[in-house]
Amino acid sequence: MGGKEKGSGSLRLFVALDLPEGVRERIAAAVKKKAGLLPQARWVKEENLHLTLKFIGEYPEEKVERLEGILEKKALEHRPFTASLRGCGGFPSPGRARVIWVGMGKGEEEAASLASGLDSGLTRVGVKREARPFRGHLTLARLKNPMDCCSWLASLEEELSGLEEMDFQVREITLYRSVLSPQGPTYFPVRRFELGGKKVERD
Ligand code: ATP
Ligand code: MG
């Protein structure tokens, strides 16, 4: 997989759940209808829509192999699960939003448990623990200045009706490298790790 040139020293990394193309298309179509009413927002490109499980940040390239070892082990501790997305909101609040997001319907508990396993496992390879509790979400847009988005969110919510019925199977997690630029970030999948569906139960 691309995006991992030799000798760059440090890589900006995060671990995410990928979404099926149909779900991304569905969300992008809803956003497209409403984005014009929120011109201040910086929108996430359709192909970049993802659910972050753990933000790693700048990480020494020579240690990535060890980090991958932890991800492999942690992924095997979890079974595949069914997920869906539902509704939308704003962080830190809809009335003073800096981030506009779509929430999780099914599978949030499983995603939270995966995130917490990664959070604790990765401390062993020098990654800082997450200070805030996990909230499964997909970032749609960012606002430089906080804004009251309540009515905009209500109309997007209507546009997103039926999204929660688009169940999908989560069978793997992906380690991404993020390259930031003034044109926006590019995410390169570094490696995917299968969840441990075939784990043998002990007596
Ligand atoms: P940009 O920073 O240019 O707006 P981005 O946030 O999509 O783009 P990154 O900053 O590389 O790209 O972040 C990658 C992923 O990790 C995104 O899902 C982002 O929301 C998440 N993320 C970034 N920083 C943090 C952080 N400090 N804590 C938790 N998640 C983060
Ligand atoms: Mg960022």
Short mmCIF file of C-alpha atoms in Angstrom, two decimals, residues 19-86:
data_model
loop_
_atom_site.label_atom_id
_atom_site.label_comp_id
_atom_site.label_asym_id
_atom_site.label_seq_id
_atom_site.Cartn_x
_atom_site.Cartn_y
_atom_site.Cartn_z
CA LEU A 19 -17.17 2.86 5.38
CA PRO A 20 -18.77 1.15 2.39
CA GLU A 21 -18.90 3.30 -0.71
CA GLY A 22 -22.72 3.28 -0.65
CA VAL A 23 -22.81 4.81 2.83
CA ARG A 24 -20.27 7.47 1.88
CA GLU A 25 -22.24 8.27 -1.27
CA ARG A 26 -25.48 8.52 0.69
CA ILE A 27 -23.95 10.99 3.17
CA ALA A 28 -22.18 13.00 0.47
CA ALA A 29 -25.45 13.33 -1.47
CA ALA A 30 -27.23 14.68 1.63
CA VAL A 31 -24.38 17.08 2.36
CA LYS A 32 -24.28 18.29 -1.24
CA LYS A 33 -27.90 19.41 -0.98
CA LYS A 34 -27.25 21.44 2.18
CA ALA A 35 -23.61 22.56 2.00
CA GLY A 36 -24.44 25.80 0.19
CA LEU A 37 -26.28 27.00 3.28
CA LEU A 38 -23.13 26.71 5.37
CA PRO A 39 -20.49 28.40 3.23
CA GLN A 40 -18.08 28.92 6.14
CA ALA A 41 -17.52 25.20 6.57
CA ARG A 42 -14.55 23.22 5.28
CA TRP A 43 -16.06 19.96 4.02
CA VAL A 44 -14.46 16.53 4.21
CA LYS A 45 -14.15 15.04 0.73
CA GLU A 46 -16.40 12.06 0.04
CA GLU A 47 -13.48 9.65 -0.38
CA ASN A 48 -12.04 10.80 2.96
CA LEU A 49 -15.12 10.08 5.10
CA HIS A 50 -14.10 7.64 7.85
CA LEU A 51 -14.59 6.82 11.53
CA THR A 52 -11.46 7.48 13.57
CA LEU A 53 -10.79 4.94 16.30
CA LYS A 54 -7.47 6.30 17.47
CA PHE A 55 -5.44 9.34 16.48
CA ILE A 56 -1.74 8.54 16.83
CA GLY A 57 -0.20 11.74 15.46
CA GLU A 58 3.43 12.15 14.45
CA TYR A 59 5.18 8.83 14.96
CA PRO A 60 8.77 7.71 14.29
CA GLU A 61 8.90 5.71 11.10
CA GLU A 62 11.39 3.19 12.46
CA LYS A 63 8.91 2.20 15.18
CA VAL A 64 5.91 1.67 12.88
CA GLU A 65 6.53 -2.05 12.54
CA ARG A 66 6.19 -2.54 16.30
CA LEU A 67 3.07 -0.41 16.29
CA GLU A 68 1.63 -2.59 13.53
CA GLY A 69 2.32 -5.63 15.71
CA ILE A 70 0.13 -4.17 18.46
CA LEU A 71 -2.63 -3.32 15.99
CA GLU A 72 -2.58 -6.85 14.62
CA LYS A 73 -2.89 -8.32 18.10
CA LYS A 74 -5.58 -5.87 19.22
CA ALA A 75 -7.67 -6.44 16.09
CA LEU A 76 -7.61 -10.19 16.72
CA GLU A 77 -9.10 -9.63 20.18
CA HIS A 78 -12.33 -8.35 18.60
CA ARG A 79 -15.00 -10.03 16.57
CA PRO A 80 -16.42 -8.49 13.40
CA PHE A 81 -19.62 -6.56 14.10
CA THR A 82 -22.56 -4.84 12.45
CA ALA A 83 -22.56 -1.05 12.36
CA SER A 84 -24.69 1.75 11.01
CA LEU A 85 -24.61 5.53 11.05
CA ARG A 86 -27.35 7.77 12.36
#
